Short mmCIF file of C-alpha atoms in Angstrom, two decimals:
data_model
loop_
_atom_site.label_atom_id
_atom_site.label_comp_id
_atom_site.label_asym_id
_atom_site.label_seq_id
_atom_site.Cartn_x
_atom_site.Cartn_y
_atom_site.Cartn_z
CA UNK A 1 3.06 -20.48 14.03
CA UNK A 2 -0.37 -18.86 13.65
CA UNK A 3 0.78 -15.72 11.80
CA UNK A 4 2.94 -17.65 9.34
CA UNK A 5 0.55 -20.48 8.63
CA UNK A 6 -2.67 -18.47 8.59
CA UNK A 7 -1.57 -16.46 5.55
CA UNK A 8 -0.10 -19.49 3.83
CA UNK A 9 -3.29 -21.51 4.27
CA UNK A 10 -5.60 -18.64 3.23
CA UNK A 11 -3.49 -18.11 0.11
CA UNK A 12 -3.70 -21.79 -0.88
CA UNK A 13 -7.46 -21.87 -0.36
CA UNK A 14 -8.11 -18.64 -2.25
CA UNK A 15 -6.16 -20.09 -5.15
CA UNK A 16 -8.19 -23.27 -5.04
CA UNK A 17 -11.70 -21.94 -4.40
CA UNK A 18 -11.44 -18.38 -5.71
CA UNK A 19 -13.40 -17.07 -2.74
CA UNK A 20 -11.69 -15.06 -0.02
CA UNK A 21 -14.47 -15.32 2.58
CA UNK A 22 -14.71 -19.07 2.15
CA UNK A 23 -10.94 -19.38 2.49
CA UNK A 24 -10.83 -17.27 5.65
CA UNK A 25 -13.71 -19.03 7.37
CA UNK A 26 -12.35 -22.48 6.56
CA UNK A 27 -8.85 -21.65 7.79
CA UNK A 28 -10.30 -20.22 11.00
CA UNK A 29 -12.27 -23.47 11.43
CA UNK A 30 -9.10 -25.49 10.93
CA UNK A 31 -7.24 -23.51 13.62
CA UNK A 32 -10.17 -23.97 15.99
CA UNK A 33 -10.07 -27.74 15.46
CA UNK A 34 -6.28 -27.68 15.93
CA UNK A 35 -6.64 -25.85 19.25
CA UNK A 36 -9.08 -28.52 20.43
CA UNK A 37 -7.18 -31.53 19.18
CA UNK A 38 -3.44 -30.81 19.29
CA UNK A 39 -3.02 -30.36 23.07
CA UNK A 40 -4.25 -33.93 23.72
CA UNK A 41 -3.46 -35.72 20.44
CA UNK A 42 -0.06 -34.07 19.93
CA UNK A 43 1.25 -32.18 16.88
CA UNK A 44 0.68 -33.84 13.51
CA UNK A 45 3.86 -34.61 11.47
CA UNK A 46 3.27 -31.55 9.29
CA UNK A 47 1.20 -28.98 11.21
CA UNK A 48 1.09 -26.60 8.24
CA UNK A 49 -0.03 -29.36 5.87
CA UNK A 50 -2.59 -30.50 8.43
CA UNK A 51 -4.05 -26.99 8.68
CA UNK A 52 -4.34 -26.69 4.92
CA UNK A 53 -5.84 -30.17 4.46
CA UNK A 54 -8.34 -29.61 7.27
CA UNK A 55 -9.24 -26.14 5.97
CA UNK A 56 -9.75 -27.56 2.50
CA UNK A 57 -12.11 -30.24 3.77
CA UNK A 58 -14.00 -27.59 5.73
CA UNK A 59 -14.25 -25.48 2.58
CA UNK A 60 -15.60 -28.43 0.61
CA UNK A 61 -18.17 -29.06 3.37
CA UNK A 62 -19.22 -25.44 3.21
CA UNK A 63 -19.49 -25.47 -0.56
CA UNK A 64 -21.60 -28.67 -0.35
CA UNK A 65 -23.87 -27.16 2.26
CA UNK A 66 -24.30 -23.88 0.49
CA UNK A 67 -24.44 -25.16 -3.08
CA UNK A 68 -27.78 -24.69 -4.73
CA UNK A 69 -29.00 -27.29 -7.18
CA UNK A 70 -27.80 -25.10 -10.05
CA UNK A 71 -24.13 -24.97 -9.18
CA UNK A 72 -23.83 -28.34 -7.49
CA UNK A 73 -22.16 -29.60 -10.62
CA UNK A 74 -19.45 -26.93 -10.48
CA UNK A 75 -18.65 -27.80 -6.89
CA UNK A 76 -18.57 -31.49 -7.72
CA UNK A 77 -15.59 -30.82 -9.98
CA UNK A 78 -13.87 -29.20 -7.02
CA UNK A 79 -14.66 -32.16 -4.80
CA UNK A 80 -13.31 -34.68 -7.26
CA UNK A 81 -9.69 -33.74 -6.75
CA UNK A 82 -9.90 -33.38 -3.00
CA UNK A 83 -8.78 -36.83 -1.87
CA UNK A 84 -5.02 -36.56 -2.10
CA UNK A 85 -3.20 -35.73 1.13
CA UNK A 86 -1.20 -32.50 1.18
CA UNK A 87 2.54 -32.64 1.55
CA UNK A 88 3.62 -29.30 2.92
CA UNK A 89 7.01 -29.50 1.21
CA UNK A 90 5.40 -29.91 -2.22
CA UNK A 91 3.01 -27.03 -1.69
CA UNK A 92 3.68 -24.00 -3.86
CA UNK A 93 3.73 -20.85 -1.76
CA UNK A 94 0.70 -18.88 -2.89
CA UNK A 95 1.25 -15.95 -0.55
CA UNK A 96 2.93 -13.77 -3.15
CA UNK A 97 -0.25 -13.86 -5.26
CA UNK A 98 -2.27 -12.96 -2.18
CA UNK A 99 0.02 -10.00 -1.39
CA UNK A 100 -0.41 -8.62 -4.91
CA UNK A 101 -4.18 -9.08 -4.76
CA UNK A 102 -4.41 -7.31 -1.38
CA UNK A 103 -2.15 -4.49 -2.61
CA UNK A 104 -3.86 -4.03 -5.97
CA UNK A 105 -3.84 -0.34 -6.97
CA UNK A 106 -7.57 -0.53 -7.76
CA UNK A 107 -8.14 -0.77 -3.98
CA UNK A 108 -7.91 2.31 -1.76
CA UNK A 109 -4.66 2.46 0.25
CA UNK A 110 -6.48 2.05 3.57
CA UNK A 111 -8.20 -1.06 2.19
CA UNK A 112 -4.89 -2.46 0.90
CA UNK A 113 -3.38 -2.16 4.37
CA UNK A 114 -6.41 -3.65 6.13
CA UNK A 115 -6.68 -6.60 3.74
CA UNK A 116 -2.96 -7.37 3.94
CA UNK A 117 -3.03 -7.42 7.74
CA UNK A 118 -6.24 -9.45 7.76
CA UNK A 119 -5.45 -12.09 5.14
CA UNK A 120 -1.66 -12.42 5.42
CA UNK A 121 -1.19 -11.51 9.05
CA UNK A 122 -4.31 -13.12 10.46
CA UNK A 123 -5.03 -10.01 12.54
CA UNK A 124 -8.65 -9.74 13.59
CA UNK A 125 -10.81 -6.90 12.36
CA UNK A 126 -10.88 -5.54 15.94
CA UNK A 127 -7.07 -5.57 16.15
CA UNK A 128 -6.70 -3.75 12.83
CA UNK A 129 -9.35 -1.22 13.84
CA UNK A 130 -7.53 -0.54 17.14
CA UNK A 131 -4.19 -0.18 15.37
CA UNK A 132 -5.56 2.41 12.98
CA UNK A 133 -7.77 4.14 15.57
CA UNK A 134 -11.03 3.65 13.70
CA UNK A 135 -14.23 2.07 15.03
CA UNK A 136 -14.42 -1.69 14.49
CA UNK A 137 -17.60 -1.31 12.40
CA UNK A 138 -15.78 1.09 10.06
CA UNK A 139 -12.92 -1.36 9.61
CA UNK A 140 -15.31 -4.28 9.10
CA UNK A 141 -17.12 -2.34 6.40
CA UNK A 142 -13.81 -1.39 4.76
CA UNK A 143 -12.83 -5.07 4.58
CA UNK A 144 -16.23 -6.18 3.24
CA UNK A 145 -16.16 -3.49 0.56
CA UNK A 146 -12.62 -4.39 -0.49
CA UNK A 147 -13.46 -8.09 -0.74
CA UNK A 148 -16.60 -7.29 -2.75
CA UNK A 149 -14.57 -5.19 -5.16
CA UNK A 150 -12.04 -8.00 -5.62
CA UNK A 151 -14.92 -10.34 -6.50
CA UNK A 152 -17.10 -7.99 -8.59
CA UNK A 153 -14.36 -6.20 -10.53
CA UNK A 154 -12.41 -9.47 -10.88
CA UNK A 155 -9.17 -8.29 -9.41
CA UNK A 156 -6.97 -11.20 -10.42
CA UNK A 157 -5.17 -13.49 -8.02
CA UNK A 158 -1.72 -13.60 -9.52
CA UNK A 159 1.78 -12.17 -9.54
CA UNK A 160 1.76 -9.25 -12.02
CA UNK A 161 3.33 -9.61 -15.44
CA UNK A 162 6.90 -8.30 -15.75
CA UNK A 163 5.74 -5.09 -17.48
CA UNK A 164 3.49 -4.21 -14.54
CA UNK A 165 5.73 -5.57 -11.80
CA UNK A 166 7.81 -2.48 -10.85
CA UNK A 167 4.72 -0.32 -10.23
CA UNK A 168 2.78 -3.11 -8.53
CA UNK A 169 5.76 -4.01 -6.35
CA UNK A 170 5.99 -0.34 -5.40
CA UNK A 171 2.38 -0.44 -4.14
CA UNK A 172 2.98 -3.62 -2.12
CA UNK A 173 6.16 -2.22 -0.54
CA UNK A 174 4.36 1.05 0.25
CA UNK A 175 1.68 -0.94 2.14
CA UNK A 176 4.30 -2.79 4.20
CA UNK A 177 6.19 0.44 4.93
CA UNK A 178 2.98 2.19 5.94
CA UNK A 179 2.24 -0.60 8.43
CA UNK A 180 5.79 -0.30 9.74
CA UNK A 181 5.59 3.48 10.12
CA UNK A 182 2.24 3.26 11.82
CA UNK A 183 3.93 0.95 14.32
CA UNK A 184 7.13 2.98 14.54
CA UNK A 185 5.54 6.28 15.28
CA UNK A 186 1.80 6.30 15.68
CA UNK A 187 0.46 9.27 13.74
CA UNK A 188 -2.00 10.07 16.52
CA UNK A 189 -2.61 9.01 20.08
CA UNK A 190 -0.50 8.76 23.18
CA UNK A 191 1.55 5.64 22.50
CA UNK A 192 4.75 6.46 20.66
CA UNK A 193 4.83 3.13 18.87
CA UNK A 194 2.74 0.06 18.44
CA UNK A 195 5.30 -2.71 18.48
CA UNK A 196 3.03 -5.39 17.08
CA UNK A 197 2.43 -3.47 13.84
CA UNK A 198 6.18 -2.96 13.32
CA UNK A 199 6.79 -6.63 14.02
CA UNK A 200 4.08 -7.58 11.52
CA UNK A 201 5.54 -5.26 8.88
CA UNK A 202 8.98 -6.79 9.35
CA UNK A 203 7.48 -10.26 9.11
CA UNK A 204 5.79 -9.27 5.83
CA UNK A 205 9.05 -7.70 4.63
CA UNK A 206 10.94 -10.91 5.35
CA UNK A 207 8.25 -12.93 3.59
CA UNK A 208 8.38 -10.64 0.55
CA UNK A 209 12.16 -10.86 0.48
CA UNK A 210 11.99 -14.64 0.66
CA UNK A 211 9.37 -14.90 -2.11
CA UNK A 212 10.87 -12.28 -4.47
CA UNK A 213 14.49 -13.15 -4.06
CA UNK A 214 17.01 -10.59 -5.21
CA UNK A 215 14.67 -7.62 -5.72
CA UNK A 216 16.89 -4.75 -4.55
CA UNK A 217 14.04 -2.53 -3.33
CA UNK A 218 12.52 -5.42 -1.33
CA UNK A 219 15.91 -5.93 0.34
CA UNK A 220 16.19 -2.18 0.84
CA UNK A 221 12.82 -1.92 2.56
CA UNK A 222 13.56 -4.87 4.84
CA UNK A 223 16.97 -3.37 5.74
CA UNK A 224 15.37 0.02 6.42
CA UNK A 225 12.82 -1.54 8.80
CA UNK A 226 15.42 -3.71 10.57
CA UNK A 227 17.76 -0.76 11.13
CA UNK A 228 14.89 1.33 12.51
CA UNK A 229 13.79 -1.57 14.71
CA UNK A 230 17.33 -1.99 16.10
CA UNK A 231 16.90 1.33 17.94
CA UNK A 232 13.57 0.53 19.56
CA UNK A 233 14.96 0.20 23.12
CA UNK A 234 16.92 3.46 22.79
CA UNK A 235 14.14 5.48 21.20
CA UNK A 236 12.12 6.13 24.34
CA UNK A 237 13.25 7.21 27.79
CA UNK A 238 12.13 5.79 31.15
CA UNK A 239 8.92 7.85 31.16
CA UNK A 240 8.13 6.88 27.57
CA UNK A 241 9.46 10.17 26.21
CA UNK A 242 10.97 10.41 22.74
CA UNK A 243 14.78 10.32 22.59
CA UNK A 244 16.20 11.76 19.33
CA UNK A 245 18.87 9.84 17.42
CA UNK A 246 21.70 12.15 18.51
CA UNK A 247 20.91 11.58 22.21
CA UNK A 248 20.20 7.85 22.14
CA UNK A 249 22.23 5.44 24.28
CA UNK A 250 23.76 3.50 21.42
CA UNK A 251 24.72 0.58 23.66
CA UNK A 252 20.97 -0.20 23.71
CA UNK A 253 20.91 -0.69 19.94
CA UNK A 254 20.25 -4.29 18.85
CA UNK A 255 23.53 -5.39 17.22
CA UNK A 256 22.01 -8.49 15.60
CA UNK A 257 19.34 -6.44 13.77
CA UNK A 258 21.99 -3.89 12.73
CA UNK A 259 24.23 -6.63 11.35
CA UNK A 260 21.33 -8.15 9.42
CA UNK A 261 20.22 -4.76 8.09
CA UNK A 262 23.70 -3.70 7.07
CA UNK A 263 24.36 -7.00 5.29
CA UNK A 264 21.13 -6.46 3.30
CA UNK A 265 22.19 -2.89 2.45
CA UNK A 266 25.51 -4.13 1.10
CA UNK A 267 23.78 -6.86 -0.90
CA UNK A 268 21.19 -4.60 -2.51
CA UNK A 269 23.57 -1.73 -3.29
CA UNK A 270 25.88 -4.22 -5.01
CA UNK A 271 23.06 -4.81 -7.52
CA UNK A 272 23.47 -1.20 -8.69
CA UNK A 273 19.74 -0.59 -9.25
CA UNK A 274 19.28 2.23 -6.78
CA UNK A 275 15.86 2.94 -5.36
CA UNK A 276 14.42 5.05 -2.59
CA UNK A 277 14.16 2.28 0.04
CA UNK A 278 17.76 1.24 -0.61
CA UNK A 279 19.03 4.81 -0.20
CA UNK A 280 17.05 5.36 2.99
CA UNK A 281 18.41 2.06 4.33
CA UNK A 282 21.95 3.10 3.36
CA UNK A 283 21.51 6.38 5.28
CA UNK A 284 20.34 4.45 8.35
CA UNK A 285 23.28 2.06 7.92
CA UNK A 286 25.70 5.01 8.13
CA UNK A 287 24.06 6.09 11.40
CA UNK A 288 24.29 2.52 12.68
CA UNK A 289 28.05 2.52 11.98
CA UNK A 290 28.71 5.37 14.41
CA UNK A 291 29.38 4.26 18.01
CA UNK A 292 28.72 7.87 19.10
CA UNK A 293 26.53 10.52 17.44
CA UNK A 294 29.61 12.74 17.07
CA UNK A 295 31.32 10.02 15.02
CA UNK A 296 28.60 10.04 12.33
CA UNK A 297 29.89 10.29 8.75
CA UNK A 298 27.61 13.19 7.75
CA UNK A 299 29.43 13.74 4.46
CA UNK A 300 28.44 10.28 3.32
CA UNK A 301 24.87 10.88 4.51
CA UNK A 302 24.70 14.15 2.59
CA UNK A 303 25.96 12.36 -0.54
CA UNK A 304 23.21 9.77 -0.10
CA UNK A 305 20.58 12.52 0.24
CA UNK A 306 21.93 14.20 -2.92
CA UNK A 307 21.58 10.86 -4.67
CA UNK A 308 18.04 10.51 -3.27
CA UNK A 309 17.12 13.98 -4.59
CA UNK A 310 18.54 13.02 -7.99
CA UNK A 311 16.38 9.88 -8.38
CA UNK A 312 13.26 10.93 -6.44
CA UNK A 313 13.21 14.63 -5.59
CA UNK A 314 10.59 15.60 -3.06
CA UNK A 315 9.91 18.13 -0.33
CA UNK A 316 10.15 15.63 2.53
CA UNK A 317 13.53 14.38 1.34
CA UNK A 318 14.70 17.97 0.94
CA UNK A 319 13.78 18.73 4.57
CA UNK A 320 15.68 15.69 5.82
CA UNK A 321 18.64 16.55 3.60
CA UNK A 322 18.84 19.92 5.37
CA UNK A 323 19.72 18.09 8.61
CA UNK A 324 22.79 16.63 6.89
CA UNK A 325 23.64 20.05 5.41
CA UNK A 326 23.63 21.47 8.96
CA UNK A 327 26.19 18.90 10.08
CA UNK A 328 28.46 19.33 7.05
CA UNK A 329 28.16 23.07 6.28
CA UNK A 330 26.72 24.45 9.52
CA UNK A 331 23.23 25.44 10.72
CA UNK A 332 23.18 28.76 8.82
CA UNK A 333 23.63 26.98 5.47
CA UNK A 334 20.91 24.47 6.40
CA UNK A 335 18.53 27.25 7.40
CA UNK A 336 19.01 28.88 4.01
CA UNK A 337 18.21 25.54 2.34
CA UNK A 338 15.05 25.09 4.44
CA UNK A 339 13.78 28.60 3.89
CA UNK A 340 13.95 28.10 0.14
CA UNK A 341 11.62 25.09 0.37
CA UNK A 342 8.30 26.60 1.43
CA UNK A 343 6.39 23.63 2.93
CA UNK A 344 4.64 25.58 5.66
CA UNK A 345 2.35 22.71 6.64
CA UNK A 346 5.00 20.06 7.29
CA UNK A 347 5.68 19.74 11.03
CA UNK A 348 9.16 18.29 10.59
CA UNK A 349 10.26 21.40 8.69
CA UNK A 350 9.36 23.57 11.66
CA UNK A 351 10.96 21.16 14.14
CA UNK A 352 14.23 21.10 12.19
CA UNK A 353 14.12 24.86 11.64
CA UNK A 354 13.62 25.35 15.38
CA UNK A 355 16.67 23.23 16.14
CA UNK A 356 18.84 25.13 13.64
CA UNK A 357 17.73 28.50 15.04
CA UNK A 358 18.49 27.28 18.56
CA UNK A 359 21.99 26.28 17.49
CA UNK A 360 22.47 29.72 15.93
CA UNK A 361 21.47 31.34 19.25
CA UNK A 362 18.30 32.86 17.72
CA UNK A 363 16.14 31.70 20.62
CA UNK A 364 13.11 33.89 20.09
CA UNK A 365 12.67 32.64 16.49
CA UNK A 366 13.42 29.10 17.63
CA UNK A 367 10.56 29.23 20.16
CA UNK A 368 8.18 30.37 17.41
CA UNK A 369 9.32 27.53 15.16
CA UNK A 370 8.82 24.97 17.97
CA UNK A 371 5.30 26.32 18.47
CA UNK A 372 4.63 25.99 14.75
CA UNK A 373 5.85 22.36 14.84
CA UNK A 374 3.80 21.55 17.98
CA UNK A 375 0.67 22.86 16.29
CA UNK A 376 1.24 20.50 13.36
CA UNK A 377 1.67 17.10 14.99
CA UNK A 378 -1.04 14.90 16.55
CA UNK A 379 1.37 12.55 18.32
CA UNK A 380 1.31 13.34 22.04
CA UNK A 381 4.86 12.03 22.64
CA UNK A 382 6.25 14.14 19.86
CA UNK A 383 4.42 17.21 21.12
CA UNK A 384 5.87 16.64 24.58
CA UNK A 385 9.35 16.38 23.12
CA UNK A 386 8.99 19.63 21.20
CA UNK A 387 7.47 21.37 24.24
CA UNK A 388 10.44 20.23 26.33
CA UNK A 389 12.83 21.68 23.74
CA UNK A 390 10.93 24.94 23.73
CA UNK A 391 11.10 25.14 27.54
CA UNK A 392 14.86 24.48 27.47
CA UNK A 393 15.32 27.65 25.42
CA UNK A 394 14.18 29.86 28.28
CA UNK B 1 -14.97 -13.35 -19.66
CA UNK B 2 -15.98 -10.25 -17.80
CA UNK B 3 -17.49 -7.17 -19.47
CA UNK B 4 -16.29 -3.73 -18.39
CA UNK B 5 -17.58 -0.24 -19.15
CA UNK B 6 -14.81 2.28 -19.80
CA UNK B 7 -16.34 5.75 -19.40
CA UNK B 8 -14.41 8.71 -20.69
CA UNK B 9 -14.93 11.82 -18.58
CA UNK B 10 -14.39 15.15 -20.26
CA UNK B 11 -14.61 18.68 -18.95
CA UNK B 12 -17.66 20.80 -19.78
CA UNK B 13 -17.15 23.48 -22.39
CA UNK B 14 -16.02 23.62 -25.98
CA UNK B 15 -14.16 20.63 -27.40
CA UNK B 16 -10.53 21.09 -28.44
CA UNK B 17 -9.84 22.47 -31.92
CA UNK B 18 -10.10 20.09 -34.91
CA UNK B 19 -6.30 20.17 -35.40
CA UNK B 20 -5.83 18.91 -31.83
CA UNK B 21 -8.69 16.44 -32.07
CA UNK B 22 -7.73 14.87 -35.41
CA UNK B 23 -4.71 12.86 -34.16
CA UNK B 24 -6.76 11.78 -31.10
CA UNK B 25 -9.56 10.41 -33.27
CA UNK B 26 -6.99 8.61 -35.41
CA UNK B 27 -5.38 6.98 -32.37
CA UNK B 28 -8.77 5.96 -30.91
CA UNK B 29 -9.77 4.41 -34.25
CA UNK B 30 -6.52 2.42 -34.32
CA UNK B 31 -7.13 1.25 -30.75
CA UNK B 32 -10.67 0.15 -31.62
CA UNK B 33 -9.31 -1.85 -34.57
CA UNK B 34 -6.76 -3.45 -32.27
CA UNK B 35 -9.45 -4.30 -29.71
CA UNK B 36 -11.65 -5.81 -32.44
CA UNK B 37 -8.76 -7.91 -33.73
CA UNK B 38 -8.10 -9.13 -30.16
CA UNK B 39 -11.83 -9.97 -29.74
CA UNK B 40 -11.96 -7.59 -26.80
CA UNK B 41 -14.18 -4.91 -28.34
CA UNK B 42 -17.93 -5.03 -27.71
CA UNK B 43 -19.10 -1.49 -28.42
CA UNK B 44 -17.84 2.07 -28.35
CA UNK B 45 -18.97 5.55 -29.24
CA UNK B 46 -18.68 9.25 -28.60
CA UNK B 47 -21.59 11.38 -27.43
CA UNK B 48 -22.90 14.79 -28.40
CA UNK B 49 -22.50 17.49 -25.74
CA UNK B 50 -24.74 17.45 -22.67
CA UNK B 51 -26.71 20.37 -24.21
CA UNK B 52 -28.32 17.72 -26.39
CA UNK B 53 -29.41 15.56 -23.43
CA UNK B 54 -33.01 15.02 -22.33
CA UNK B 55 -34.22 13.40 -19.09
CA UNK B 56 -37.33 11.21 -18.98
CA UNK B 57 -38.91 9.82 -15.83
CA UNK B 58 -42.27 8.71 -14.52
CA UNK B 59 -43.66 11.21 -12.07
CA UNK B 60 -46.94 10.57 -10.24
CA UNK B 61 -47.63 7.76 -12.69
CA UNK B 62 -47.08 9.76 -15.91
CA UNK B 63 -44.01 10.20 -18.09
CA UNK B 64 -42.27 13.52 -17.61
CA UNK B 65 -39.73 14.89 -20.04
CA UNK B 66 -37.30 17.67 -19.13
CA UNK B 67 -34.34 19.36 -20.72
CA UNK B 68 -31.29 17.57 -19.29
CA UNK B 69 -28.43 16.58 -18.44
CA UNK B 70 -29.54 14.76 -15.30
CA UNK B 71 -26.48 16.01 -13.40
CA UNK B 72 -24.93 19.37 -14.21
CA UNK B 73 -21.24 19.03 -13.55
CA UNK B 74 -17.80 20.22 -14.48
CA UNK B 75 -17.23 16.82 -16.10
CA UNK B 76 -19.50 14.48 -17.97
CA UNK B 77 -19.26 11.24 -19.90
CA UNK B 78 -18.13 12.16 -23.40
CA UNK B 79 -17.86 8.65 -24.75
CA UNK B 80 -17.40 5.07 -23.70
CA UNK B 81 -16.22 1.67 -24.72
CA UNK B 82 -17.44 -1.76 -23.60
CA UNK B 83 -14.84 -4.51 -23.60
CA UNK B 84 -14.76 -8.18 -22.62
CA UNK B 85 -11.55 -9.44 -21.00
CA UNK B 86 -10.58 -12.08 -18.42
CA UNK B 87 -9.98 -9.81 -15.42
CA UNK B 88 -9.47 -6.28 -14.08
CA UNK B 89 -5.76 -6.20 -14.91
CA UNK B 90 -6.58 -6.77 -18.59
CA UNK B 91 -9.35 -4.14 -18.43
CA UNK B 92 -6.94 -1.65 -16.84
CA UNK B 93 -4.40 -2.25 -19.61
CA UNK B 94 -7.01 -1.46 -22.30
CA UNK B 95 -8.18 1.56 -20.30
CA UNK B 96 -4.56 2.69 -20.10
CA UNK B 97 -4.18 2.33 -23.86
CA UNK B 98 -7.40 4.27 -24.38
CA UNK B 99 -6.18 7.03 -22.05
CA UNK B 100 -2.93 7.19 -24.03
CA UNK B 101 -4.90 7.49 -27.27
CA UNK B 102 -7.02 10.28 -25.78
CA UNK B 103 -4.04 12.42 -24.78
CA UNK B 104 -4.00 15.67 -26.75
CA UNK B 105 -0.73 16.37 -28.59
CA UNK B 106 1.59 18.33 -26.31
CA UNK B 107 -0.36 17.58 -23.11
CA UNK B 108 1.09 15.35 -20.37
CA UNK B 109 -2.29 14.34 -18.89
CA UNK B 110 -5.20 12.46 -20.40
CA UNK B 111 -8.89 12.52 -19.63
CA UNK B 112 -9.82 10.23 -16.72
CA UNK B 113 -11.40 6.90 -17.61
CA UNK B 114 -13.60 5.08 -15.13
CA UNK B 115 -13.53 1.29 -15.32
CA UNK B 116 -16.62 -0.52 -14.04
CA UNK B 117 -17.50 -4.21 -14.21
CA UNK B 118 -20.94 -5.24 -15.52
CA UNK B 119 -23.06 -7.14 -13.02
CA UNK B 120 -25.01 -8.78 -15.84
CA UNK B 121 -25.72 -8.33 -19.52
CA UNK B 122 -28.98 -8.03 -21.44
#
């Protein structure tokens, strides 16, 4: 209840008072009162409406207390309309505005992520700081600066106009996907994944999909995250070690998440407005179809990667495409593709190269490629996996 | 309404040739007319090169004048526009239009424009 209603209430109060700090503090007050009162008094008929009404009264109290003589008149106008009770059903959902404010391109990406988790997810500053492995003071400062910029530069609180929407939606989806990836595979540290971040990203993805119905890329991103999430139990072994897709016990895959993800893939592809999240989701859907790794339809995956390269060519996509080339045309063909790419700094290129060389029996070169990959990743679990592979060569 | 300063940063060195510059100046003039008609325009202008700049400060209680610019850099402010619009999104749209106008014929990239809100006026 907290995660859902926190964001909803903050969004309503920001809309009403135009002040993010005031909205946050008042909603936190309301939850504190709820924690004190609800256990003995029982749940109110509409808990969400109660939270918003209580938070709004708290906000009005704060404005009254803090108002100087000069702006008392302005706040009086706000107070005038405060009497009516709030019916939760009649409440417009303001969270979409809040998402677009938090993910405004005028804010630095790290600030977009932090604000989204703070205001829409209700995560504490300490939790966000831990998740992104920065000191709490750094994260607190990042949030204060972002909120000041929203206020001083007048970043608007609204859903972008249609002309701006595709680009702005792209930024918002990138924020959600970044949160998901940070949870899926921590970029540094010893824990392979931080489940709560992935769960929060999926929650935001579902929210976005609900609020922006029928946006194919929103559906695509949600499907991509659900299909990735379906493999969580199979992704790590008993000692927490990384298990690659080809070696996963597919009976551990979550069938309900796969079904939901695949249904979304079918729905968004039917719209015929292809985008990068949809294609990535479609690739994952093909993997999810195969009961055994050996039954994977690699031809279809290669076609999807070709399509991906046609609409959004990029080095990272090209590296991943090489994996499909190896399955369709053999490791030698894939190696030739990889070696044309350059990309010396990208760890995945070396990891994939190492695997191809191993399959070609070129063990000495494979060991060098594993070493190159190991040197380029900060994730301890991933390093262990690559070190294990390198040992197996001997 | 919020006032914003749109600063146009240009690289140090000689300006582009008059043939390249002429269509740019024409497009900027058209944009200024559009901004005036929309009651968005407050002020705009282009500056002489930084060679013409002078720095004045008070040092130990007395005015001190030195040959400037204050900061020697690879880029400097070559011109600016002040606009008044409801919010940052509107300011960014005008800045985008200005950047488009400032694109030299045949070049894919424009000069960067920094958008900053005014804290107060006058």
